[in-house]
PDB file of C-alpha atoms in Angstrom:
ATOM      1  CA  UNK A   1      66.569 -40.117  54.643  1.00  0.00           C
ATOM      2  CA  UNK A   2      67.536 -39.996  58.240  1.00  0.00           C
ATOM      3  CA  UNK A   3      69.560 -43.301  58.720  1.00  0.00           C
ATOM      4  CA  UNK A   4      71.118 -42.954  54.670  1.00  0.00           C
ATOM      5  CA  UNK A   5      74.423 -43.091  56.074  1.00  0.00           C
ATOM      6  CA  UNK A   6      74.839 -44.680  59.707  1.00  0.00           C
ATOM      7  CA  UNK A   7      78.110 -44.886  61.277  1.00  0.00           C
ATOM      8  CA  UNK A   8      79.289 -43.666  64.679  1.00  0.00           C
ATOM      9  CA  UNK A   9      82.538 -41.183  63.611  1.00  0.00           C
ATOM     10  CA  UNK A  10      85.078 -39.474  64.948  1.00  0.00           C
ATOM     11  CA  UNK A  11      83.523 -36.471  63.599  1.00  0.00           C
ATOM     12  CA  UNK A  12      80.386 -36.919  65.860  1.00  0.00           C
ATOM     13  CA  UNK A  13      82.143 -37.920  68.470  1.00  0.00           C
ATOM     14  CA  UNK A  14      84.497 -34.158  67.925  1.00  0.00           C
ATOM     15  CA  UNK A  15      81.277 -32.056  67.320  1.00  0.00           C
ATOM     16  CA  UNK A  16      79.438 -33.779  70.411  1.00  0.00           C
ATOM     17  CA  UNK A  17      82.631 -32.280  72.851  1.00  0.00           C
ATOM     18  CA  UNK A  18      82.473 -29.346  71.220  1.00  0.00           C
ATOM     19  CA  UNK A  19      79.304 -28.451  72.094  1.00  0.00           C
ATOM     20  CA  UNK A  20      79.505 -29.581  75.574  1.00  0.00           C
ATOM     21  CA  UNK A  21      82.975 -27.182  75.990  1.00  0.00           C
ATOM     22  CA  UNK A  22      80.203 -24.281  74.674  1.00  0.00           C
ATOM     23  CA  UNK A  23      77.772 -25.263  77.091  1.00  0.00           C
ATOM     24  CA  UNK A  24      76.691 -24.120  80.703  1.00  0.00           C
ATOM     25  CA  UNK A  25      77.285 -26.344  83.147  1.00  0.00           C
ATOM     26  CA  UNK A  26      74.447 -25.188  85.588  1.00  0.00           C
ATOM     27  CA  UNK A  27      72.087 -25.770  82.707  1.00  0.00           C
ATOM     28  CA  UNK A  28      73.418 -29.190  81.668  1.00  0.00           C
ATOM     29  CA  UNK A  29      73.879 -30.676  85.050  1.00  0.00           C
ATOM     30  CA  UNK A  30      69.930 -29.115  85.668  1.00  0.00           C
ATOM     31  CA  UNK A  31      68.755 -30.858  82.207  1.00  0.00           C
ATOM     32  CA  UNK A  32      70.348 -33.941  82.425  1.00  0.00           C
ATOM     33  CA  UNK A  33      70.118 -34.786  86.046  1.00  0.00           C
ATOM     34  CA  UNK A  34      74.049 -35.321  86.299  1.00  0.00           C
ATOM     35  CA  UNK A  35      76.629 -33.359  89.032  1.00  0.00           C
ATOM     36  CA  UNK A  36      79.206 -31.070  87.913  1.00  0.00           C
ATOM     37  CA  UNK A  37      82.667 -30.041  89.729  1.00  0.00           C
ATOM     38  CA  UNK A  38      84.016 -26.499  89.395  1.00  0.00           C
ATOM     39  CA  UNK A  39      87.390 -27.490  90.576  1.00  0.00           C
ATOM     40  CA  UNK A  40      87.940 -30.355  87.989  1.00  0.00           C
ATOM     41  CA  UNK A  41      85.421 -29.588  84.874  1.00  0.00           C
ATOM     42  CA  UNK A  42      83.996 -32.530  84.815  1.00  0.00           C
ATOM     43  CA  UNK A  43      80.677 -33.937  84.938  1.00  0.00           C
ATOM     44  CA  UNK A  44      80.050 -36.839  87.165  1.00  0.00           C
ATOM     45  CA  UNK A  45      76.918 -39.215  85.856  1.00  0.00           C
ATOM     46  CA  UNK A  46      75.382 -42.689  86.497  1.00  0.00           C
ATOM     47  CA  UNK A  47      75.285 -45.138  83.835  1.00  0.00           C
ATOM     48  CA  UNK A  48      73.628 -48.843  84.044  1.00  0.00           C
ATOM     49  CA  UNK A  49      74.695 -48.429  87.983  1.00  0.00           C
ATOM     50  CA  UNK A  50      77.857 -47.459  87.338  1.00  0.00           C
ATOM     51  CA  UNK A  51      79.126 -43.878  88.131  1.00  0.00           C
ATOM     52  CA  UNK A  52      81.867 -42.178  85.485  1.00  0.00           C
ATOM     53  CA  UNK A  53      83.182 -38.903  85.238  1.00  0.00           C
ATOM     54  CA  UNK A  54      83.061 -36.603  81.662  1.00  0.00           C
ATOM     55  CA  UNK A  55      86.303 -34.418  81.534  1.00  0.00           C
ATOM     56  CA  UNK A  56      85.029 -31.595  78.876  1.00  0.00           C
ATOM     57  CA  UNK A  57      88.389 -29.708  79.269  1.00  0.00           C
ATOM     58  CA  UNK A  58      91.119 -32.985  77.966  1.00  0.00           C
ATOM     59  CA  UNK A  59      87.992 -34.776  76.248  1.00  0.00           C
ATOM     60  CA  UNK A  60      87.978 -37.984  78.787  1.00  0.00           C
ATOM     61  CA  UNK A  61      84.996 -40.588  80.493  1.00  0.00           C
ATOM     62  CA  UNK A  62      86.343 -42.389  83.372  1.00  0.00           C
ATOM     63  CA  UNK A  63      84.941 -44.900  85.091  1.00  0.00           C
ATOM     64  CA  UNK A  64      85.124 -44.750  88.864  1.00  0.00           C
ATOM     65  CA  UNK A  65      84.519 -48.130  89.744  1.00  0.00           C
ATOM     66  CA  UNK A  66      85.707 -51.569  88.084  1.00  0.00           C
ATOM     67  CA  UNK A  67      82.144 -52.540  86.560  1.00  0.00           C
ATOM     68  CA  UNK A  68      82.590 -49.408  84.470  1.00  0.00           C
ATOM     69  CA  UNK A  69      85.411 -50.324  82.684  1.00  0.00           C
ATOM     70  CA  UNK A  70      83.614 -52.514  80.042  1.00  0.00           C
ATOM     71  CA  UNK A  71      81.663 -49.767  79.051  1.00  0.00           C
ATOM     72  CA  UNK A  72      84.744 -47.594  78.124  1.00  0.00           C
ATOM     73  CA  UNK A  73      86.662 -50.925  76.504  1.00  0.00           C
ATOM     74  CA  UNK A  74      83.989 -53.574  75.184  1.00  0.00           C
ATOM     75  CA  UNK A  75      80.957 -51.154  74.508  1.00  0.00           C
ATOM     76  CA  UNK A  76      83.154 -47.801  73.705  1.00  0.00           C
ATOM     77  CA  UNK A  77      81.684 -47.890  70.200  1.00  0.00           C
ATOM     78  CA  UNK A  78      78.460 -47.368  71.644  1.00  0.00           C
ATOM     79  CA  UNK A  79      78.819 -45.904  75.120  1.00  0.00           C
ATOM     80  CA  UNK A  80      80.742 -42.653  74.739  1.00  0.00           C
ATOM     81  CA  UNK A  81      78.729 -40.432  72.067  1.00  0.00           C
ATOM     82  CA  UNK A  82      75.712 -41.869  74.108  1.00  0.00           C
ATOM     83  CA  UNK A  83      76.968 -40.401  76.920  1.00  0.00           C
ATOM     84  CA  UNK A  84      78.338 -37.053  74.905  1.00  0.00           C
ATOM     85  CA  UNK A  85      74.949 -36.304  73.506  1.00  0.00           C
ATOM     86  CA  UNK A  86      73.282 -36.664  75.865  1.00  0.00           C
ATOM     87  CA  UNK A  87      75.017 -34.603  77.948  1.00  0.00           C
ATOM     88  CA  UNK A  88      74.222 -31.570  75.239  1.00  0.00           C
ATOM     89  CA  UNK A  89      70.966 -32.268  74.306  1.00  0.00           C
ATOM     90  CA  UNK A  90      69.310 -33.384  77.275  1.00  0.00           C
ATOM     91  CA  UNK A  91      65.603 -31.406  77.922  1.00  0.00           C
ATOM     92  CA  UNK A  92      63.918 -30.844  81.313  1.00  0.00           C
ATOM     93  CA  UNK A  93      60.922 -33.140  80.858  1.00  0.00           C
ATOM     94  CA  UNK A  94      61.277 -36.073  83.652  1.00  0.00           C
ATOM     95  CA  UNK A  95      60.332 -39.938  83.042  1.00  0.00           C
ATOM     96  CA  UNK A  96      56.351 -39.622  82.446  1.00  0.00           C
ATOM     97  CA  UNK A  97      56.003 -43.502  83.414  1.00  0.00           C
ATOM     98  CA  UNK A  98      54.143 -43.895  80.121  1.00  0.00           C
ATOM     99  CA  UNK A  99      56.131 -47.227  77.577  1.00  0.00           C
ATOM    100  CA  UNK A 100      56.574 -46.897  74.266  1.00  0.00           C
ATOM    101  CA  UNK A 101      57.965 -49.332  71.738  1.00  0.00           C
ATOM    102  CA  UNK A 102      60.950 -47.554  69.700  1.00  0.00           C
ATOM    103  CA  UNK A 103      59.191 -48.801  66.198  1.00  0.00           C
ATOM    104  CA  UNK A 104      56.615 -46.372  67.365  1.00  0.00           C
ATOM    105  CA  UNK A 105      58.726 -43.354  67.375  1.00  0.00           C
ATOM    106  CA  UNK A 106      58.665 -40.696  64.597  1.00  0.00           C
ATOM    107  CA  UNK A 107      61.164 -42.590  62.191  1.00  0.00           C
ATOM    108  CA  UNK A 108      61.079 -45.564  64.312  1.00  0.00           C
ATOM    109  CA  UNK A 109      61.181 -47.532  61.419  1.00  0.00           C
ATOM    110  CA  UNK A 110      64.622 -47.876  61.983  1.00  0.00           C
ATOM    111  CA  UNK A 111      64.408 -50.383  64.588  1.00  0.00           C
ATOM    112  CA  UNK A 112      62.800 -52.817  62.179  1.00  0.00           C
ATOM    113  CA  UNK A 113      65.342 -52.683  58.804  1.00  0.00           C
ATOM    114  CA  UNK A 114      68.454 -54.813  58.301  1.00  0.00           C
ATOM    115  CA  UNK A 115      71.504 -54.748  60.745  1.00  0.00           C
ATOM    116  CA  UNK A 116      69.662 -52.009  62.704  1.00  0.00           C
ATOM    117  CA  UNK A 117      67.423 -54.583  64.139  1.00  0.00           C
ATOM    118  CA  UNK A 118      68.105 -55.105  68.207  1.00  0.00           C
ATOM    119  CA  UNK A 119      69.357 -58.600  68.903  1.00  0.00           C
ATOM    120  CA  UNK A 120      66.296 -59.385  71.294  1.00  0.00           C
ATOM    121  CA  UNK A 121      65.708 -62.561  69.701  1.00  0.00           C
ATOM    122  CA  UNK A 122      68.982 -63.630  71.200  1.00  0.00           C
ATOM    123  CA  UNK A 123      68.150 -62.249  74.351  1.00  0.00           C
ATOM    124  CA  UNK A 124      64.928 -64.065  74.327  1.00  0.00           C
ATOM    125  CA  UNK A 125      67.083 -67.382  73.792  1.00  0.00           C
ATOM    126  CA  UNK A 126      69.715 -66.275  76.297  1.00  0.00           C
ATOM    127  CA  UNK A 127      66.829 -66.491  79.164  1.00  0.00           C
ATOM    128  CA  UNK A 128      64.110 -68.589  77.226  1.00  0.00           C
ATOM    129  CA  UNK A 129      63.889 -70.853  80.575  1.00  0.00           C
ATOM    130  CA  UNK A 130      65.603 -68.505  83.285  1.00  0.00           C
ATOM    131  CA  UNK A 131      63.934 -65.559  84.210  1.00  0.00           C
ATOM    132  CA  UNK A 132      65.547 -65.938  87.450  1.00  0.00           C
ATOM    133  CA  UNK A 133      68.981 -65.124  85.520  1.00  0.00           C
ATOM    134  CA  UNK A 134      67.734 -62.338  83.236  1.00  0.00           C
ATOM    135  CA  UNK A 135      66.466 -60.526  86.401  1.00  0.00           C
ATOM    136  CA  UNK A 136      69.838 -61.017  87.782  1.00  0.00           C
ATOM    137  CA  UNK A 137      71.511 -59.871  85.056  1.00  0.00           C
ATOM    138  CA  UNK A 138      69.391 -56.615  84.968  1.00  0.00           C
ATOM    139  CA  UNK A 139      69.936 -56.249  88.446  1.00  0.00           C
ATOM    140  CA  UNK A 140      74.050 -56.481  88.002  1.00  0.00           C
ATOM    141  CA  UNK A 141      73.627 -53.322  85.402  1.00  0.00           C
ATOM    142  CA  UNK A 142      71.436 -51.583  88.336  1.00  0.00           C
ATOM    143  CA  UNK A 143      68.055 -52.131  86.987  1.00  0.00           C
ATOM    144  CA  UNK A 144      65.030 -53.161  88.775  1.00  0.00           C
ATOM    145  CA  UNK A 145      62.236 -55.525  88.350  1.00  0.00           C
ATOM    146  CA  UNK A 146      59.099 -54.495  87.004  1.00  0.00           C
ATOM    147  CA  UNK A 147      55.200 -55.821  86.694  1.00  0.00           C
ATOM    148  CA  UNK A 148      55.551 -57.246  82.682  1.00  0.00           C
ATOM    149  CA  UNK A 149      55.461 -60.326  81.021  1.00  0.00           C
ATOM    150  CA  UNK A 150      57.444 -63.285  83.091  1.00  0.00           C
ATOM    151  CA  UNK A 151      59.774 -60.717  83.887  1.00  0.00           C
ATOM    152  CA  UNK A 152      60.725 -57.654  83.213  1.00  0.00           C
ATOM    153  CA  UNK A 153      63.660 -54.772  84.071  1.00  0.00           C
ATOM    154  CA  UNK A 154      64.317 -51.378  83.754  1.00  0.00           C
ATOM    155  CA  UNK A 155      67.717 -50.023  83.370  1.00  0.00           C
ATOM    156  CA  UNK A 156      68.790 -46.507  83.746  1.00  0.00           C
ATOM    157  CA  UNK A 157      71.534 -46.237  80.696  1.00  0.00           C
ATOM    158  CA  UNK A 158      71.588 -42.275  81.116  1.00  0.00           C
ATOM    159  CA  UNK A 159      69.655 -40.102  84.186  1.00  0.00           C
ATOM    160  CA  UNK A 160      66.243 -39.713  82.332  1.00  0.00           C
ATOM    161  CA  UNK A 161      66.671 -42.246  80.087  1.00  0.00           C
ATOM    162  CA  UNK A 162      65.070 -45.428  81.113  1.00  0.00           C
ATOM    163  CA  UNK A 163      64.670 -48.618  79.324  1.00  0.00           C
ATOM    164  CA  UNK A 164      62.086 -51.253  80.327  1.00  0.00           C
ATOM    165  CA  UNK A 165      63.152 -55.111  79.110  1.00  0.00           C
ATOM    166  CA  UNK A 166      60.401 -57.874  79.208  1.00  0.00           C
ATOM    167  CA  UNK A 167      60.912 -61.130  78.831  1.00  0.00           C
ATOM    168  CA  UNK A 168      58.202 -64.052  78.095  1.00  0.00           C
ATOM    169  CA  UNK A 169      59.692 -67.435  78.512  1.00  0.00           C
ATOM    170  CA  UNK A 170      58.843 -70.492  76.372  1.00  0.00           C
ATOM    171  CA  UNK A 171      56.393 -72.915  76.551  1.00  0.00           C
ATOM    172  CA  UNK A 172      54.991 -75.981  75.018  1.00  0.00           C
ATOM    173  CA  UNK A 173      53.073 -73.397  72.429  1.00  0.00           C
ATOM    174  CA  UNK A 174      55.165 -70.350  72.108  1.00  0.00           C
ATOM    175  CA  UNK A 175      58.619 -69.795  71.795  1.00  0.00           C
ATOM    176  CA  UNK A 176      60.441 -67.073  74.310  1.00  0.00           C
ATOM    177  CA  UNK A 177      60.328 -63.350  73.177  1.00  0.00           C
ATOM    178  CA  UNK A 178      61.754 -59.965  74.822  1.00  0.00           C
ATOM    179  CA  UNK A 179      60.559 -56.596  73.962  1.00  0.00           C
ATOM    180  CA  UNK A 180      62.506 -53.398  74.718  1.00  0.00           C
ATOM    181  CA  UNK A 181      60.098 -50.202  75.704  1.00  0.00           C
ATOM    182  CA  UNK A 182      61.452 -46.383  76.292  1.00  0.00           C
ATOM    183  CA  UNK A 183      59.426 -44.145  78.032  1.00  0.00           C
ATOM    184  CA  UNK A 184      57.547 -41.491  76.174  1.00  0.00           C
ATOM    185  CA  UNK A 185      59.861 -38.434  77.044  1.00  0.00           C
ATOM    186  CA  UNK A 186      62.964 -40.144  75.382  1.00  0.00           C
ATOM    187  CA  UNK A 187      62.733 -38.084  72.366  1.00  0.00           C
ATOM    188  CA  UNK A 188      62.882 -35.102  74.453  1.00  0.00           C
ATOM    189  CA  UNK A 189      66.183 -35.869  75.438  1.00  0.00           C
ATOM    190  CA  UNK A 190      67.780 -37.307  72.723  1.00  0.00           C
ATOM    191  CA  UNK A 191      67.428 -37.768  68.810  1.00  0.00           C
ATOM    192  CA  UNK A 192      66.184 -41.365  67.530  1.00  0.00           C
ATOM    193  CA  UNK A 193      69.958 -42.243  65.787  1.00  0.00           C
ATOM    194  CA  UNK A 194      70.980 -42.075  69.715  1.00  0.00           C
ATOM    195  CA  UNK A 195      68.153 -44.046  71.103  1.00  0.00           C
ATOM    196  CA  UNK A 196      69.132 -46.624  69.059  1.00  0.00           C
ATOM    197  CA  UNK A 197      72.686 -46.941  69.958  1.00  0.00           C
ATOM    198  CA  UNK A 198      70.934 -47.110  73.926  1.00  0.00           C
ATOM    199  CA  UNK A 199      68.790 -49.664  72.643  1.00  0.00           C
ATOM    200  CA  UNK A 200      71.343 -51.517  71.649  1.00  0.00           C
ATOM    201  CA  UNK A 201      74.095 -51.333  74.102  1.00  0.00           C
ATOM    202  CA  UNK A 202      71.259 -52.349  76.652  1.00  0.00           C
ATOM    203  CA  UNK A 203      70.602 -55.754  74.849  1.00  0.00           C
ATOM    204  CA  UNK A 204      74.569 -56.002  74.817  1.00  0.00           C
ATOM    205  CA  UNK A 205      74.808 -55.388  78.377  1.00  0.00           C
ATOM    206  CA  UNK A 206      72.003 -58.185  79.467  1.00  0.00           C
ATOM    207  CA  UNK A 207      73.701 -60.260  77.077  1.00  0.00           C
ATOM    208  CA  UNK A 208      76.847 -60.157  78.212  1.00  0.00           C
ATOM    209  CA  UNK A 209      75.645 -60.191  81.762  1.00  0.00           C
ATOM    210  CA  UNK A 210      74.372 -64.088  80.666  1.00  0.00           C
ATOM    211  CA  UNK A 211      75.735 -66.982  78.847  1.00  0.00           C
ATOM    212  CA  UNK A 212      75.586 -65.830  75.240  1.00  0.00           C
ATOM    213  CA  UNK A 213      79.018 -65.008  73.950  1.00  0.00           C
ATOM    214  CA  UNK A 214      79.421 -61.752  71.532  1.00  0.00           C
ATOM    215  CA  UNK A 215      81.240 -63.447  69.150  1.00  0.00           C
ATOM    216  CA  UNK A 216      77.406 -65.079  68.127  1.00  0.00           C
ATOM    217  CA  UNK A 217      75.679 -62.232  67.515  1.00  0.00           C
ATOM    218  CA  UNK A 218      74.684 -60.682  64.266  1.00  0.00           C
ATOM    219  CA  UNK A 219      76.701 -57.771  62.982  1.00  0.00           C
ATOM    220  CA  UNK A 220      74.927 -54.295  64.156  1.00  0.00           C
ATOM    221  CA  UNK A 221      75.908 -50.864  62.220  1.00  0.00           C
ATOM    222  CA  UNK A 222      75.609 -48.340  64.119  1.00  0.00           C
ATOM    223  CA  UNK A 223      73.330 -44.507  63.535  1.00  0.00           C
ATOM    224  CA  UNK A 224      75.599 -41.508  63.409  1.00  0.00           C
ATOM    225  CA  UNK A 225      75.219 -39.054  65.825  1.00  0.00           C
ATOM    226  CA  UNK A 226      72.871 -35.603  65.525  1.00  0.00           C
TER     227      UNK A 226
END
Protein backbone atom coordinates (compact mmCIF):
# COMPACT_ATOMS: atom_id res chain seq x y z
CA UNK A 1 0.00 0.00 0.00
CA UNK A 2 1.05 3.55 -0.45
CA UNK A 3 1.60 4.77 3.22
CA UNK A 4 3.03 0.82 4.35
CA UNK A 5 6.05 2.39 5.51
CA UNK A 6 5.91 6.28 6.36
CA UNK A 7 8.87 8.03 7.53
CA UNK A 8 10.55 11.18 6.23
CA UNK A 9 14.49 9.81 5.52
CA UNK A 10 17.54 10.91 4.73
CA UNK A 11 17.28 8.92 1.70
CA UNK A 12 14.30 11.06 0.39
CA UNK A 13 15.59 13.90 1.46
CA UNK A 14 19.24 12.75 -0.86
CA UNK A 15 17.12 11.57 -3.90
CA UNK A 16 14.84 14.84 -3.71
CA UNK A 17 18.45 17.10 -4.27
CA UNK A 18 19.42 14.92 -6.63
CA UNK A 19 16.91 15.43 -8.87
CA UNK A 20 16.76 19.07 -8.48
CA UNK A 21 20.91 19.18 -9.33
CA UNK A 22 19.49 17.18 -12.76
CA UNK A 23 16.95 19.61 -13.34
CA UNK A 24 16.54 22.87 -15.52
CA UNK A 25 16.27 25.73 -13.79
CA UNK A 26 14.22 27.75 -16.45
CA UNK A 27 11.73 24.92 -16.29
CA UNK A 28 11.54 24.65 -12.49
CA UNK A 29 11.48 28.28 -11.66
CA UNK A 30 8.51 28.37 -14.75
CA UNK A 31 6.62 25.27 -12.96
CA UNK A 32 6.85 26.17 -9.62
CA UNK A 33 6.42 29.87 -9.68
CA UNK A 34 9.81 30.43 -7.68
CA UNK A 35 13.05 32.85 -8.96
CA UNK A 36 16.29 31.43 -9.76
CA UNK A 37 19.93 33.18 -9.66
CA UNK A 38 22.58 32.22 -12.22
CA UNK A 39 25.31 33.75 -10.23
CA UNK A 40 24.58 31.81 -6.93
CA UNK A 41 22.48 28.48 -7.99
CA UNK A 42 19.99 28.93 -5.91
CA UNK A 43 16.39 29.16 -6.01
CA UNK A 44 14.73 31.88 -4.11
CA UNK A 45 10.86 30.91 -2.97
CA UNK A 46 8.09 32.14 -0.60
CA UNK A 47 6.93 30.02 2.09
CA UNK A 48 3.93 30.87 4.70
CA UNK A 49 5.20 34.70 3.96
CA UNK A 50 8.47 34.04 4.48
CA UNK A 51 11.09 34.17 1.63
CA UNK A 52 14.19 31.38 1.73
CA UNK A 53 16.70 30.56 -0.62
CA UNK A 54 17.40 26.60 -2.01
CA UNK A 55 21.24 26.21 -2.64
CA UNK A 56 21.12 22.99 -5.14
CA UNK A 57 24.96 23.17 -5.57
CA UNK A 58 26.10 22.68 -1.29
CA UNK A 59 22.47 21.19 -0.59
CA UNK A 60 21.25 24.31 1.77
CA UNK A 61 17.53 26.34 2.56
CA UNK A 62 18.14 29.59 4.13
CA UNK A 63 15.90 31.69 5.47
CA UNK A 64 16.26 35.37 4.65
CA UNK A 65 14.38 36.87 7.26
CA UNK A 66 14.03 35.98 11.14
CA UNK A 67 10.33 34.50 10.89
CA UNK A 68 11.92 31.86 8.69
CA UNK A 69 14.08 30.43 11.00
CA UNK A 70 11.47 28.19 12.77
CA UNK A 71 10.75 26.58 9.74
CA UNK A 72 14.42 25.40 9.21
CA UNK A 73 14.78 24.57 13.28
CA UNK A 74 11.23 23.66 14.85
CA UNK A 75 9.40 22.37 11.61
CA UNK A 76 12.73 21.03 9.65
CA UNK A 77 11.23 17.54 9.85
CA UNK A 78 8.54 18.69 7.80
CA UNK A 79 9.57 21.82 5.94
CA UNK A 80 12.62 20.90 3.87
CA UNK A 81 11.58 17.74 1.62
CA UNK A 82 8.31 19.87 1.29
CA UNK A 83 10.14 22.40 -0.09
CA UNK A 84 12.67 19.83 -2.13
CA UNK A 85 9.82 18.14 -3.87
CA UNK A 86 8.23 20.44 -4.69
CA UNK A 87 10.71 22.16 -6.26
CA UNK A 88 11.11 18.87 -8.74
CA UNK A 89 7.82 17.92 -9.23
CA UNK A 90 5.95 20.97 -9.49
CA UNK A 91 3.37 21.02 -12.87
CA UNK A 92 2.17 24.14 -14.73
CA UNK A 93 -1.51 23.99 -13.78
CA UNK A 94 -2.27 27.33 -11.57
CA UNK A 95 -4.70 27.45 -8.37
CA UNK A 96 -8.24 26.60 -10.12
CA UNK A 97 -10.08 28.29 -6.98
CA UNK A 98 -12.05 25.05 -6.71
CA UNK A 99 -11.65 23.32 -2.43
CA UNK A 100 -11.22 20.04 -1.88
CA UNK A 101 -11.01 18.11 1.37
CA UNK A 102 -7.63 15.92 1.38
CA UNK A 103 -9.86 12.65 2.50
CA UNK A 104 -11.20 13.18 -0.94
CA UNK A 105 -8.06 12.70 -2.80
CA UNK A 106 -7.14 9.45 -4.64
CA UNK A 107 -5.69 7.60 -1.47
CA UNK A 108 -6.89 10.26 0.73
CA UNK A 109 -7.68 7.82 3.12
CA UNK A 110 -4.65 8.62 4.69
CA UNK A 111 -5.77 11.65 6.32
CA UNK A 112 -8.29 9.69 8.34
CA UNK A 113 -6.02 6.49 9.91
CA UNK A 114 -4.04 6.58 13.16
CA UNK A 115 -1.15 9.12 13.83
CA UNK A 116 -1.67 10.40 10.25
CA UNK A 117 -4.70 12.20 11.37
CA UNK A 118 -4.15 16.32 11.29
CA UNK A 119 -4.39 17.76 14.77
CA UNK A 120 -7.43 20.09 13.77
CA UNK A 121 -9.29 19.13 16.70
CA UNK A 122 -6.67 20.98 18.66
CA UNK A 123 -6.78 23.75 16.46
CA UNK A 124 -10.45 23.92 16.80
CA UNK A 125 -9.83 24.16 20.74
CA UNK A 126 -6.89 26.53 20.29
CA UNK A 127 -9.53 29.23 18.76
CA UNK A 128 -12.92 27.61 19.94
CA UNK A 129 -13.92 31.32 21.20
CA UNK A 130 -11.32 33.60 19.24
CA UNK A 131 -11.64 33.84 15.75
CA UNK A 132 -10.21 37.17 16.08
CA UNK A 133 -6.80 35.29 17.11
CA UNK A 134 -6.90 32.44 14.58
CA UNK A 135 -7.23 35.12 11.82
CA UNK A 136 -4.30 36.74 13.32
CA UNK A 137 -2.39 33.93 13.51
CA UNK A 138 -3.03 33.09 9.77
CA UNK A 139 -2.27 36.45 8.96
CA UNK A 140 1.39 36.27 10.90
CA UNK A 141 2.18 33.08 8.43
CA UNK A 142 0.97 35.50 5.41
CA UNK A 143 -2.39 34.11 4.82
CA UNK A 144 -5.52 35.91 4.18
CA UNK A 145 -9.03 35.82 5.26
CA UNK A 146 -11.54 34.14 3.36
CA UNK A 147 -15.65 33.90 3.05
CA UNK A 148 -16.03 30.27 5.28
CA UNK A 149 -17.40 29.25 8.33
CA UNK A 150 -16.71 31.96 11.35
CA UNK A 151 -13.52 32.35 9.82
CA UNK A 152 -11.44 31.13 7.60
CA UNK A 153 -7.57 31.55 6.02
CA UNK A 154 -5.62 30.61 3.31
CA UNK A 155 -1.97 30.14 3.53
CA UNK A 156 0.43 29.87 0.74
CA UNK A 157 2.95 26.97 2.21
CA UNK A 158 4.60 26.60 -1.40
CA UNK A 159 3.80 29.08 -4.74
CA UNK A 160 0.77 27.01 -6.07
CA UNK A 161 0.08 25.33 -3.18
CA UNK A 162 -2.63 26.89 -1.18
CA UNK A 163 -4.33 25.74 1.87
CA UNK A 164 -7.72 27.11 3.00
CA UNK A 165 -8.33 26.74 7.12
CA UNK A 166 -11.96 27.24 8.47
CA UNK A 167 -12.81 27.54 11.67
CA UNK A 168 -16.48 27.26 13.35
CA UNK A 169 -16.46 28.41 16.88
CA UNK A 170 -18.53 26.88 19.71
CA UNK A 171 -21.74 27.41 20.87
CA UNK A 172 -24.31 26.44 23.36
CA UNK A 173 -25.11 23.29 20.80
CA UNK A 174 -21.99 22.49 18.98
CA UNK A 175 -18.61 22.25 19.92
CA UNK A 176 -15.77 24.27 17.71
CA UNK A 177 -14.42 22.41 14.56
CA UNK A 178 -11.70 23.43 11.77
CA UNK A 179 -11.47 21.86 8.45
CA UNK A 180 -8.38 22.07 6.21
CA UNK A 181 -9.27 22.28 2.20
CA UNK A 182 -6.48 22.17 -0.80
CA UNK A 183 -7.38 23.33 -3.96
CA UNK A 184 -8.10 20.89 -6.71
CA UNK A 185 -4.73 21.25 -8.70
CA UNK A 186 -2.63 20.12 -5.59
CA UNK A 187 -2.11 16.75 -6.92
CA UNK A 188 -0.71 18.21 -9.95
CA UNK A 189 2.03 19.50 -8.14
CA UNK A 190 2.83 17.21 -5.67
CA UNK A 191 2.19 13.45 -4.61
CA UNK A 192 -0.43 12.84 -1.63
CA UNK A 193 2.62 11.50 1.01
CA UNK A 194 3.75 15.37 0.47
CA UNK A 195 0.42 16.97 0.83
CA UNK A 196 0.21 15.53 3.94
CA UNK A 197 3.37 16.65 5.46
CA UNK A 198 1.83 20.48 4.11
CA UNK A 199 -1.20 19.62 5.80
CA UNK A 200 0.36 19.15 8.68
CA UNK A 201 3.03 21.65 9.11
CA UNK A 202 0.12 24.20 8.38
CA UNK A 203 -1.91 23.08 11.53
CA UNK A 204 1.62 23.30 13.34
CA UNK A 205 2.20 26.67 12.17
CA UNK A 206 -1.45 28.15 13.33
CA UNK A 207 -0.81 26.31 16.34
CA UNK A 208 2.15 27.56 17.28
CA UNK A 209 1.15 30.98 16.11
CA UNK A 210 -1.61 30.61 19.31
CA UNK A 211 -1.58 29.47 22.81
CA UNK A 212 -1.37 25.71 22.45
CA UNK A 213 2.06 24.46 23.34
CA UNK A 214 3.65 21.47 21.08
CA UNK A 215 4.56 19.56 23.80
CA UNK A 216 0.36 18.69 23.94
CA UNK A 217 -0.10 17.44 20.82
CA UNK A 218 -0.50 13.90 19.70
CA UNK A 219 2.47 12.17 18.15
CA UNK A 220 2.28 12.54 14.10
CA UNK A 221 4.49 10.02 11.81
CA UNK A 222 5.29 11.37 9.05
CA UNK A 223 4.72 9.92 4.83
CA UNK A 224 8.00 9.32 3.08
CA UNK A 225 8.71 11.18 0.25
CA UNK A 226 7.94 10.08 -3.72
Amino acid sequence: MLLAAMAITDAGESKAWERLAASDPATVSGQAAVGFDPASGCYRLASFGRHFTVHRGDRRILNLEPGGEAFLKRDEYFFRLTVLWYLVKAGPARPSGTLVNPAALPGGEIFLRGTHVLPLAALALNYATCPEAFLAAGASLGGKPAPYGDAAVVLFPLPKVPVTVILWTEDDEFPARADLLFDSTCTSHLPLDVLWSIAMLTVLSLLESGTTPRGALPRHDPPAAS
